[in-house]
Amino acid sequence: MTLKISISGVRGITGGSLTNEVVSDFSKAFATYLGKGQVVLGRDSRASGENIKDICVKSLNQLGLDVIYVGIAPTPTVQLMVKELKADGGLIITASHNPGQWNGLKFVRSDGIFLNENQANELIDKYKAKAFEGKGGQRRQGTMKTYKDPYKAHISKILDSVDLEAIKKRKFKVVLDSCNGAGSIITVKLLEELGCDVIRLYADPDKPFPHDPEPVPENLKDLCDKVKEAKADIGFAQDADADRLAIVTDEGKAPGEEYTLAVTIEHVLSRAKKGATVVVNLSTSMMIDDIANKYGAKVIRTKIGEVNVAEEMVKQKGLIGGEGNGGVMYPRVGFNRDSLIGIGLVLNAMASKGKSISQMVKDIPGYHIVKRKIDCPNKLEADKLIENIRSNYKNERIDERDGIKVIFKDSWLHVRSSNTEPIVRIIAEAKSQEKALRLSRSIELQ
Ligand code: MG
């Protein structure tokens, strides 16, 4: 398995492609990129994280960077702490939704947003050239200190951004599946502050992942069963670094990650003035367009990648946005995907509407979305596939900002190479499951 280096950071198999040297060199490249100052460092709960942390600290310190270590913390918490502590950057040790044997690094700017494409390419160039001498000539040894409670600031920002009293009054019964990841402890605390009765299904960061951490329906069977058995109001699932969120309804069903963003955007727009702006990526469900239409809001779409949505949200003064993969972005807390504000807004929506989550899901005009991936070890094959689609659909509306998206009246097909894995992602959405499936399979027939 090759090392995956992209604008989203670096990921690999621990002890395989992600060697100590790769970690050290990337940390040094990041130190060189920043030049000087303080770096907030955090990690998810993977067993390999502790060793990788030691290497990161040593490498950053060697080049004169000071490290503030926040321990096991969600990616959005680390991003927030970079801003709160006025640090110069952030380094997050995580392989996000990838299985347990993976790990990796994500790189954060001083504004709490990930490096963008140009900045990431600059970093990758430094990594490849091993040009680690830095800007300041002779360097002093950096320092390292531990920050005790990074959760406090994040939780308080969320409590300030929701209708706390309305949520508390409902005393929701919630089942939590953090996949024993970085969200485990902070999310239990948040839910308790929101007055919920919390059932911890998988919320122990000392234990291994109980299932594949990607919060897609096929991985949420235990959560569905537990919600039903406990007669809970809702179930929440996070990926290993807790930037993505999926919901399970009181009927024990997983409607798919797209509904996380749909429910939260519906709630926020229902309380906003007309003319608000929502920013989502090209692969996000058309449900968002329908909801925005209902409230007179505008939808802007961007290339895939959290940083692309974030920078557009800053530019367009977006009220809310995110990615259909369960990534809610709410600028009142931060310009980043954040499962914790997602939870706050979903519970807020349930409290203010006085409806069950299953009813709210049914109320949103539905689409069927089919997400598939096919192995594609090299760019040449991916390019060939895209060229075929381009010629087959040459008379349709086509967006080529990111792979290729063919847009029909009430359906679309999006095909692109993943930033993080050697695969091609195929996403098709239509009013019926059959049509979405047919669209998603049409590329293999070409
Ligand atoms: Mg993630």
Tab-separated table of C-alpha atoms and ligand atoms in Angstrom:
chain	number	residue	atom	x	y	z
A	1	MET	CA	0.000	0.000	0.000
A	2	THR	CA	1.449	3.311	-1.051
A	3	LEU	CA	1.691	6.389	1.094
A	4	LYS	CA	-1.171	8.746	0.272
A	5	ILE	CA	0.026	12.341	0.095
A	6	SER	CA	-2.561	14.947	-0.870
A	7	ILE	CA	-3.866	18.385	-0.030
A	8	SER	CA	-5.781	16.676	2.809
A	9	GLY	CA	-2.468	15.673	4.425
A	10	VAL	CA	-0.632	12.371	4.529
A	11	ARG	CA	-1.994	8.916	5.377
A	12	GLY	CA	-0.509	5.443	5.401
A	13	ILE	CA	-0.357	2.119	7.192
A	14	THR	CA	1.512	2.456	10.487
A	15	GLY	CA	4.783	0.574	10.329
A	16	GLY	CA	4.213	0.090	6.599
A	17	SER	CA	4.080	3.084	4.297
A	18	LEU	CA	3.785	5.532	7.216
A	19	THR	CA	7.295	5.114	8.618
A	20	ASN	CA	8.850	7.077	11.494
A	21	GLU	CA	10.960	8.857	8.882
A	22	VAL	CA	7.889	9.988	6.922
A	23	VAL	CA	6.345	11.381	10.116
A	24	SER	CA	9.576	13.106	11.095
A	25	ASP	CA	10.165	14.577	7.629
A	26	PHE	CA	6.589	15.854	7.319
A	27	SER	CA	6.797	17.450	10.778
A	28	LYS	CA	10.063	19.122	9.792
A	29	ALA	CA	8.590	20.251	6.475
A	30	PHE	CA	5.666	21.796	8.383
A	31	ALA	CA	8.068	23.479	10.831
A	32	THR	CA	9.990	24.877	7.868
A	33	TYR	CA	6.767	26.008	6.196
A	34	LEU	CA	5.682	27.882	9.355
A	35	GLY	CA	9.179	29.245	10.017
A	36	LYS	CA	8.673	29.922	13.710
A	37	GLY	CA	6.179	30.088	16.528
A	38	GLN	CA	3.779	27.712	18.233
A	39	VAL	CA	2.067	24.592	16.931
A	40	VAL	CA	-0.983	23.015	18.558
A	41	LEU	CA	-0.606	19.229	18.347
A	42	GLY	CA	-3.423	16.730	18.917
A	43	ARG	CA	-4.237	13.172	17.979
A	44	ASP	CA	-7.053	10.685	17.621
A	45	SER	CA	-7.242	7.538	19.760
A	46	ARG	CA	-5.296	5.113	17.548
A	47	ALA	CA	-2.702	3.088	19.492
A	48	SER	CA	0.045	4.256	17.113
A	49	GLY	CA	-0.714	7.903	17.947
A	50	GLU	CA	1.504	8.100	21.030
A	51	ASN	CA	4.691	7.096	19.198
A	52	ILE	CA	3.862	9.399	16.280
A	53	LYS	CA	3.250	12.239	18.727
A	54	ASP	CA	6.739	11.779	20.214
A	55	ILE	CA	8.284	11.953	16.738
A	56	CYS	CA	6.271	15.081	15.844
A	57	VAL	CA	7.278	16.868	19.051
A	58	LYS	CA	10.949	15.987	18.604
A	59	SER	CA	10.999	17.099	14.962
A	60	LEU	CA	9.129	20.366	15.553
A	61	ASN	CA	11.283	21.179	18.602
A	62	GLN	CA	14.469	20.446	16.670
A	63	LEU	CA	13.594	23.182	14.210
A	64	GLY	CA	12.746	25.636	16.995
A	65	LEU	CA	8.947	25.356	16.967
A	66	ASP	CA	7.175	25.313	20.332
A	67	VAL	CA	4.511	22.642	20.775
A	68	ILE	CA	1.294	22.855	22.765
A	69	TYR	CA	0.054	19.281	23.071
A	70	VAL	CA	-3.695	18.915	23.633
A	71	GLY	CA	-3.770	15.094	23.807
A	72	ILE	CA	-6.573	13.013	22.313
A	73	ALA	CA	-8.955	15.506	20.750
A	74	PRO	CA	-11.284	15.731	17.757
A	75	THR	CA	-9.874	17.380	14.635
A	76	PRO	CA	-12.346	20.317	15.003
A	77	THR	CA	-11.219	20.803	18.625
A	78	VAL	CA	-7.576	21.093	17.559
A	79	GLN	CA	-8.580	23.517	14.788
A	80	LEU	CA	-10.438	25.657	17.330
A	81	MET	CA	-7.527	25.560	19.806
A	82	VAL	CA	-5.157	26.911	17.139
A	83	LYS	CA	-7.315	30.046	17.025
A	84	GLU	CA	-8.030	30.196	20.756
A	85	LEU	CA	-4.337	29.963	21.677
A	86	LYS	CA	-3.333	32.287	18.806
A	87	ALA	CA	-0.895	29.630	17.604
A	88	ASP	CA	0.851	29.744	14.234
A	89	GLY	CA	-0.445	26.378	13.083
A	90	GLY	CA	-1.829	23.012	14.073
A	91	LEU	CA	-0.758	19.427	13.461
A	92	ILE	CA	-3.285	16.603	13.862
A	93	ILE	CA	-2.279	12.946	14.065
A	94	THR	CA	-5.163	11.017	12.522
A	95	ALA	CA	-6.208	8.882	9.582
A	96	SER	CA	-9.773	10.189	9.950
A	97	HIS	CA	-12.258	7.550	8.749
A	98	ASN	CA	-9.610	5.036	7.619
A	99	PRO	CA	-9.350	1.697	9.492
A	100	GLY	CA	-7.308	1.293	12.687
A	101	GLN	CA	-4.022	0.194	11.137
A	102	TRP	CA	-3.799	3.520	9.314
A	103	ASN	CA	-2.568	6.834	10.681
A	104	GLY	CA	-1.551	10.176	9.240
A	105	LEU	CA	-1.120	13.910	9.616
A	106	LYS	CA	-3.374	16.885	8.873
A	107	PHE	CA	-1.991	20.427	8.695
A	108	VAL	CA	-3.779	23.510	10.024
A	109	ARG	CA	-3.129	27.249	9.427
A	110	SER	CA	-3.233	29.959	12.091
A	111	ASP	CA	-6.893	30.690	11.227
A	112	GLY	CA	-7.888	27.101	12.117
A	113	ILE	CA	-8.493	26.160	8.476
A	114	PHE	CA	-6.505	23.403	6.708
A	115	LEU	CA	-3.753	24.343	4.260
A	116	ASN	CA	-5.242	25.018	0.834
A	117	GLU	CA	-4.021	23.432	-2.397
A	118	ASN	CA	-1.176	25.912	-3.008
A	119	GLN	CA	-0.060	25.854	0.609
A	120	ALA	CA	-0.230	22.048	0.773
A	121	ASN	CA	1.818	21.815	-2.428
A	122	GLU	CA	4.423	24.138	-0.921
A	123	LEU	CA	4.590	21.848	2.128
A	124	ILE	CA	4.836	18.709	-0.029
A	125	ASP	CA	7.655	20.299	-2.063
A	126	LYS	CA	9.562	20.961	1.160
A	127	TYR	CA	8.937	17.366	2.283
A	128	LYS	CA	10.190	15.956	-1.023
A	129	ALA	CA	13.227	18.235	-1.179
A	130	LYS	CA	14.019	17.541	2.487
A	131	ALA	CA	14.787	21.249	2.766
A	132	PHE	CA	14.348	21.576	6.493
A	133	GLU	CA	16.805	24.267	7.492
A	134	GLY	CA	14.048	26.870	7.982
A	135	LYS	CA	14.030	30.607	7.618
A	136	GLY	CA	15.699	31.708	10.835
A	137	GLY	CA	19.285	30.508	10.417
A	138	GLN	CA	20.684	28.979	13.616
A	139	ARG	CA	17.757	27.638	15.598
A	140	ARG	CA	17.066	27.300	19.280
A	141	GLN	CA	15.480	24.108	20.583
A	142	GLY	CA	11.707	24.492	20.842
A	143	THR	CA	9.672	23.781	23.956
A	144	MET	CA	6.734	21.482	24.626
A	145	LYS	CA	3.901	21.979	27.044
A	146	THR	CA	0.674	20.123	27.626
A	147	TYR	CA	-2.666	21.897	27.534
A	148	LYS	CA	-4.971	20.241	30.048
A	149	ASP	CA	-8.546	20.864	28.946
A	150	PRO	CA	-8.959	21.598	25.241
A	151	TYR	CA	-12.576	20.372	25.409
A	152	LYS	CA	-13.822	23.269	27.548
A	153	ALA	CA	-13.504	26.032	24.938
A	154	HIS	CA	-15.065	23.889	22.212
A	155	ILE	CA	-18.039	22.814	24.320
A	156	SER	CA	-18.702	26.359	25.485
A	157	LYS	CA	-18.683	27.658	21.874
A	158	ILE	CA	-21.283	25.028	20.968
A	159	LEU	CA	-23.471	25.770	23.972
A	160	ASP	CA	-23.387	29.461	22.946
A	161	SER	CA	-24.509	28.590	19.398
A	162	VAL	CA	-27.659	26.599	20.215
A	163	ASP	CA	-30.867	27.137	22.152
A	164	LEU	CA	-29.574	25.464	25.288
A	165	GLU	CA	-32.714	25.764	27.398
A	166	ALA	CA	-34.971	24.339	24.683
A	167	ILE	CA	-32.682	21.324	24.243
A	168	LYS	CA	-32.227	20.724	27.980
A	169	LYS	CA	-35.978	20.751	28.560
A	170	ARG	CA	-36.431	17.756	26.261
A	171	LYS	CA	-33.985	15.487	28.177
A	172	PHE	CA	-33.236	13.539	25.004
A	173	LYS	CA	-32.119	9.935	25.292
A	174	VAL	CA	-29.100	9.587	23.005
A	175	VAL	CA	-26.960	6.596	22.026
A	176	LEU	CA	-23.393	7.526	21.113
A	177	ASP	CA	-21.091	5.566	18.801
A	178	SER	CA	-17.818	7.488	18.663
A	179	CYS	CA	-16.117	4.339	17.334
A	180	ASN	CA	-13.964	4.669	20.496
A	181	GLY	CA	-12.295	7.533	18.634
A	182	ALA	CA	-11.228	11.088	19.467
A	183	GLY	CA	-14.831	12.174	19.985
A	184	SER	CA	-15.532	9.720	22.814
A	185	ILE	CA	-14.935	11.822	25.951
A	186	ILE	CA	-15.764	15.327	24.698
A	187	THR	CA	-19.016	14.224	23.082
A	188	VAL	CA	-20.287	12.549	26.247
A	189	LYS	CA	-19.486	15.797	28.110
A	190	LEU	CA	-21.265	17.902	25.500
A	191	LEU	CA	-24.364	15.681	25.540
A	192	GLU	CA	-24.472	15.835	29.337
A	193	GLU	CA	-24.255	19.636	29.207
A	194	LEU	CA	-27.183	19.515	26.787
A	195	GLY	CA	-29.198	17.657	29.418
A	196	CYS	CA	-29.227	14.337	27.544
A	197	ASP	CA	-29.414	10.866	28.971
A	198	VAL	CA	-26.343	9.378	27.264
A	199	ILE	CA	-25.907	5.706	26.444
A	200	ARG	CA	-22.268	5.116	25.537
A	201	LEU	CA	-22.187	2.372	22.950
A	202	TYR	CA	-18.601	2.846	21.744
A	203	ALA	CA	-17.158	5.841	23.559
A	204	ASP	CA	-13.962	4.552	25.180
A	205	PRO	CA	-10.783	5.911	23.551
A	206	ASP	CA	-8.651	3.272	25.329
A	207	LYS	CA	-10.337	0.482	23.392
A	208	PRO	CA	-9.773	-0.406	19.716
A	209	PHE	CA	-12.249	0.548	16.997
A	210	PRO	CA	-15.265	-1.811	17.194
A	211	HIS	CA	-15.965	-1.388	13.476
A	212	ASP	CA	-14.720	0.461	10.397
A	213	PRO	CA	-14.748	4.126	11.494
A	214	GLU	CA	-16.445	5.542	8.405
A	215	PRO	CA	-19.959	6.504	9.645
A	216	VAL	CA	-21.821	5.032	6.668
A	217	PRO	CA	-24.974	2.906	7.220
A	218	GLU	CA	-23.231	-0.482	6.766
A	219	ASN	CA	-20.986	0.300	9.775
A	220	LEU	CA	-23.791	1.436	12.066
A	221	LYS	CA	-25.699	-1.786	12.629
A	222	ASP	CA	-24.887	-1.964	16.360
A	223	LEU	CA	-25.961	1.655	16.803
A	224	CYS	CA	-29.266	1.031	15.005
A	225	ASP	CA	-29.967	-2.001	17.230
A	226	LYS	CA	-29.037	-0.122	20.416
A	227	VAL	CA	-31.241	2.889	19.613
A	228	LYS	CA	-34.193	0.577	19.077
A	229	GLU	CA	-33.509	-1.562	22.123
A	230	ALA	CA	-33.060	1.470	24.412
A	231	LYS	CA	-36.045	3.300	22.870
A	232	ALA	CA	-33.726	6.288	22.423
A	233	ASP	CA	-34.664	9.536	20.663
A	234	ILE	CA	-31.635	9.425	18.383
A	235	GLY	CA	-28.248	7.810	17.801
A	236	PHE	CA	-25.105	9.683	16.776
A	237	ALA	CA	-22.053	8.193	15.053
A	238	GLN	CA	-18.717	9.920	14.533
A	239	ASP	CA	-15.657	8.916	12.559
A	240	ALA	CA	-12.349	8.426	14.382
A	241	ASP	CA	-11.377	12.120	14.464
A	242	ALA	CA	-14.943	13.319	14.999
A	243	ASP	CA	-15.277	15.756	12.127
A	244	ARG	CA	-18.003	13.671	10.447
A	245	LEU	CA	-21.389	12.842	11.959
A	246	ALA	CA	-24.165	10.410	11.037
A	247	ILE	CA	-27.565	10.069	12.646
A	248	VAL	CA	-29.675	7.021	13.447
A	249	THR	CA	-33.385	7.684	13.848
A	250	ASP	CA	-35.621	6.680	16.752
A	251	GLU	CA	-36.879	3.889	14.466
A	252	GLY	CA	-33.368	2.408	14.464
A	253	LYS	CA	-32.659	3.362	10.862
A	254	ALA	CA	-29.550	4.980	9.399
A	255	PRO	CA	-30.833	7.333	6.688
A	256	GLY	CA	-27.298	8.089	5.415
A	257	GLU	CA	-24.811	10.841	6.154
A	258	GLU	CA	-26.392	13.308	3.722
A	259	TYR	CA	-29.230	13.816	6.185
A	260	THR	CA	-26.901	15.254	8.850
A	261	LEU	CA	-26.257	18.339	6.752
A	262	ALA	CA	-29.836	18.490	5.445
A	263	VAL	CA	-31.377	18.502	8.954
A	264	THR	CA	-28.917	21.087	10.310
A	265	ILE	CA	-29.195	23.403	7.291
A	266	GLU	CA	-32.984	23.163	7.375
A	267	HIS	CA	-32.925	24.202	11.032
A	268	VAL	CA	-30.507	27.114	10.595
A	269	LEU	CA	-32.241	28.470	7.464
A	270	SER	CA	-35.673	28.216	9.103
A	271	ARG	CA	-34.435	30.849	11.566
A	272	ALA	CA	-32.446	33.007	9.139
A	273	LYS	CA	-33.386	35.999	7.021
A	274	LYS	CA	-34.032	35.397	3.297
A	275	GLY	CA	-30.992	35.636	1.057
A	276	ALA	CA	-28.624	33.658	3.298
A	277	THR	CA	-25.748	31.809	1.659
A	278	VAL	CA	-25.063	28.097	2.058
A	279	VAL	CA	-21.789	26.607	0.818
A	280	VAL	CA	-21.492	22.885	0.032
A	281	ASN	CA	-19.277	20.764	-2.186
A	282	LEU	CA	-20.117	19.357	-5.605
A	283	SER	CA	-20.942	15.878	-4.259
A	284	THR	CA	-23.500	17.026	-1.688
A	285	SER	CA	-27.155	16.032	-2.082
A	286	MET	CA	-29.693	18.096	-4.054
A	287	MET	CA	-31.744	18.080	-0.839
A	288	ILE	CA	-29.723	21.169	0.073
A	289	ASP	CA	-30.940	23.015	-3.067
A	290	ASP	CA	-34.565	22.135	-2.262
A	291	ILE	CA	-34.214	23.306	1.352
A	292	ALA	CA	-32.458	26.526	0.291
A	293	ASN	CA	-35.204	27.223	-2.273
A	294	LYS	CA	-37.839	26.848	0.417
A	295	TYR	CA	-36.177	29.553	2.551
A	296	GLY	CA	-34.978	31.850	-0.240
A	297	ALA	CA	-31.318	31.033	0.348
A	298	LYS	CA	-28.501	30.717	-2.166
A	299	VAL	CA	-26.367	27.563	-2.620
A	300	ILE	CA	-22.746	27.858	-3.711
A	301	ARG	CA	-20.876	24.663	-4.629
A	302	THR	CA	-17.137	24.081	-4.423
A	303	LYS	CA	-14.569	21.434	-5.212
A	304	ILE	CA	-14.341	18.535	-2.754
A	305	GLY	CA	-12.107	19.095	0.279
A	306	GLU	CA	-12.935	20.832	3.519
A	307	VAL	CA	-10.563	23.730	2.832
A	308	ASN	CA	-12.346	24.569	-0.430
A	309	VAL	CA	-15.709	24.848	1.323
A	310	ALA	CA	-14.117	26.753	4.228
A	311	GLU	CA	-12.400	29.380	2.059
A	312	GLU	CA	-15.576	29.913	0.033
A	313	MET	CA	-17.585	30.303	3.248
A	314	VAL	CA	-15.187	32.989	4.443
A	315	LYS	CA	-15.342	34.756	1.054
A	316	GLN	CA	-19.137	34.549	0.644
A	317	LYS	CA	-19.971	35.074	4.321
A	318	GLY	CA	-21.750	31.712	4.342
A	319	LEU	CA	-24.206	31.186	7.175
A	320	ILE	CA	-23.740	27.416	7.247
A	321	GLY	CA	-22.331	24.765	4.955
A	322	GLY	CA	-20.324	21.623	4.780
A	323	GLU	CA	-20.021	18.318	3.029
A	324	GLY	CA	-22.653	15.672	2.418
A	325	ASN	CA	-20.431	13.049	4.064
A	326	GLY	CA	-21.680	14.206	7.457
A	327	GLY	CA	-19.439	17.283	7.704
A	328	VAL	CA	-21.351	20.200	9.186
A	329	MET	CA	-19.557	23.568	9.067
A	330	TYR	CA	-20.969	26.395	11.158
A	331	PRO	CA	-18.882	29.594	11.243
A	332	ARG	CA	-20.195	30.601	14.669
A	333	VAL	CA	-17.990	27.783	15.961
A	334	GLY	CA	-15.426	27.450	13.165
A	335	PHE	CA	-14.782	27.171	9.440
A	336	ASN	CA	-14.363	23.417	9.642
A	337	ARG	CA	-16.351	20.202	9.709
A	338	ASP	CA	-17.411	19.557	13.261
A	339	SER	CA	-19.511	16.623	14.486
A	340	LEU	CA	-20.088	18.356	17.831
A	341	ILE	CA	-21.824	21.429	16.424
A	342	GLY	CA	-23.665	18.982	14.162
A	343	ILE	CA	-25.022	17.229	17.264
A	344	GLY	CA	-25.954	20.569	18.855
A	345	LEU	CA	-27.864	21.719	15.777
A	346	VAL	CA	-29.666	18.386	15.209
A	347	LEU	CA	-30.870	18.329	18.825
A	348	ASN	CA	-31.805	22.009	18.530
A	349	ALA	CA	-33.890	21.224	15.435
A	350	MET	CA	-35.667	18.362	17.254
A	351	ALA	CA	-36.318	20.562	20.296
A	352	SER	CA	-37.662	23.557	18.396
A	353	LYS	CA	-39.803	21.556	15.960
A	354	GLY	CA	-41.072	19.178	18.636
A	355	LYS	CA	-40.792	16.335	16.116
A	356	SER	CA	-39.002	13.008	16.200
A	357	ILE	CA	-35.877	12.696	14.070
A	358	SER	CA	-37.552	9.995	11.947
A	359	GLN	CA	-40.380	12.424	11.148
A	360	MET	CA	-37.923	15.219	10.335
A	361	VAL	CA	-36.036	12.936	7.957
A	362	LYS	CA	-39.313	11.983	6.248
A	363	ASP	CA	-40.285	15.680	5.929
A	364	ILE	CA	-37.238	16.467	3.800
A	365	PRO	CA	-37.956	15.832	0.097
A	366	GLY	CA	-35.953	12.709	-0.478
A	367	TYR	CA	-33.432	11.616	-3.051
A	368	HIS	CA	-31.595	8.387	-3.362
A	369	ILE	CA	-27.877	8.684	-3.384
A	370	VAL	CA	-25.561	5.880	-4.363
A	371	LYS	CA	-21.909	6.173	-3.370
A	372	ARG	CA	-19.496	3.649	-4.770
A	373	LYS	CA	-15.777	3.359	-5.070
A	374	ILE	CA	-13.691	1.400	-7.519
A	375	ASP	CA	-9.998	0.619	-7.174
A	376	CYS	CA	-7.936	2.777	-9.430
A	377	PRO	CA	-4.249	2.560	-8.643
A	378	ASN	CA	-3.092	5.172	-11.149
A	379	LYS	CA	-4.102	8.538	-12.524
A	380	LEU	CA	-4.012	7.374	-16.130
A	381	GLU	CA	-6.899	4.949	-15.610
A	382	ALA	CA	-8.906	7.594	-13.759
A	383	ASP	CA	-8.309	10.074	-16.597
A	384	LYS	CA	-9.469	7.503	-19.158
A	385	LEU	CA	-12.663	6.901	-17.208
A	386	ILE	CA	-13.377	10.635	-17.010
A	387	GLU	CA	-12.707	11.107	-20.725
A	388	ASN	CA	-15.260	8.364	-21.504
A	389	ILE	CA	-17.898	10.062	-19.408
A	390	ARG	CA	-17.158	13.427	-21.001
A	391	SER	CA	-17.733	12.082	-24.497
A	392	ASN	CA	-20.796	10.007	-23.560
A	393	TYR	CA	-22.560	12.914	-21.897
A	394	LYS	CA	-21.273	15.700	-24.156
A	395	ASN	CA	-24.755	17.154	-24.644
A	396	GLU	CA	-25.483	17.444	-20.908
A	397	ARG	CA	-24.527	20.113	-18.358
A	398	ILE	CA	-21.023	19.264	-17.152
A	399	ASP	CA	-18.959	20.697	-14.262
A	400	GLU	CA	-15.280	19.810	-14.439
A	401	ARG	CA	-13.919	21.695	-11.462
A	402	ASP	CA	-13.302	18.403	-9.652
A	403	GLY	CA	-13.277	15.205	-11.676
A	404	ILE	CA	-16.462	15.300	-13.725
A	405	LYS	CA	-20.034	16.002	-12.655
A	406	VAL	CA	-22.881	15.513	-15.107
A	407	ILE	CA	-25.950	17.445	-13.981
A	408	PHE	CA	-29.427	16.457	-15.184
A	409	LYS	CA	-32.731	18.069	-14.155
A	410	ASP	CA	-33.345	16.083	-10.974
A	411	SER	CA	-30.324	13.808	-10.868
A	412	TRP	CA	-26.554	13.925	-11.239
A	413	LEU	CA	-23.458	11.762	-11.557
A	414	HIS	CA	-20.098	12.762	-10.062
A	415	VAL	CA	-16.895	10.806	-10.697
A	416	ARG	CA	-13.539	11.800	-9.202
A	417	SER	CA	-10.279	10.424	-7.862
A	418	SER	CA	-10.111	10.365	-4.067
A	419	ASN	CA	-7.644	12.752	-2.409
A	420	THR	CA	-6.828	10.228	0.262
A	421	GLU	CA	-7.080	6.707	-1.195
A	422	PRO	CA	-6.133	4.941	-4.469
A	423	ILE	CA	-9.753	4.793	-5.603
A	424	VAL	CA	-12.227	6.566	-7.850
A	425	ARG	CA	-15.400	7.736	-6.118
A	426	ILE	CA	-18.671	7.521	-7.990
A	427	ILE	CA	-21.673	9.327	-6.606
A	428	ALA	CA	-25.057	9.379	-8.283
A	429	GLU	CA	-28.247	10.931	-7.000
A	430	ALA	CA	-31.775	10.643	-8.346
A	431	LYS	CA	-35.391	10.560	-7.245
A	432	SER	CA	-35.420	6.756	-7.263
A	433	GLN	CA	-32.927	4.194	-6.027
A	434	GLU	CA	-33.061	2.362	-9.353
A	435	LYS	CA	-32.221	5.461	-11.344
A	436	ALA	CA	-29.360	6.393	-9.005
A	437	LEU	CA	-27.971	2.845	-9.237
A	438	ARG	CA	-28.333	2.848	-13.008
A	439	LEU	CA	-26.512	6.163	-13.260
A	440	SER	CA	-23.710	4.997	-10.946
A	441	ARG	CA	-23.271	1.813	-13.008
A	442	SER	CA	-23.478	3.530	-16.366
A	443	ILE	CA	-19.771	4.317	-16.321
A	444	GLU	CA	-18.775	0.660	-16.309
A	445	LEU	CA	-20.826	0.085	-19.418
A	446	GLN	CA	-18.892	2.719	-21.325
B	1	MG	MG	-12.587	12.553	9.777
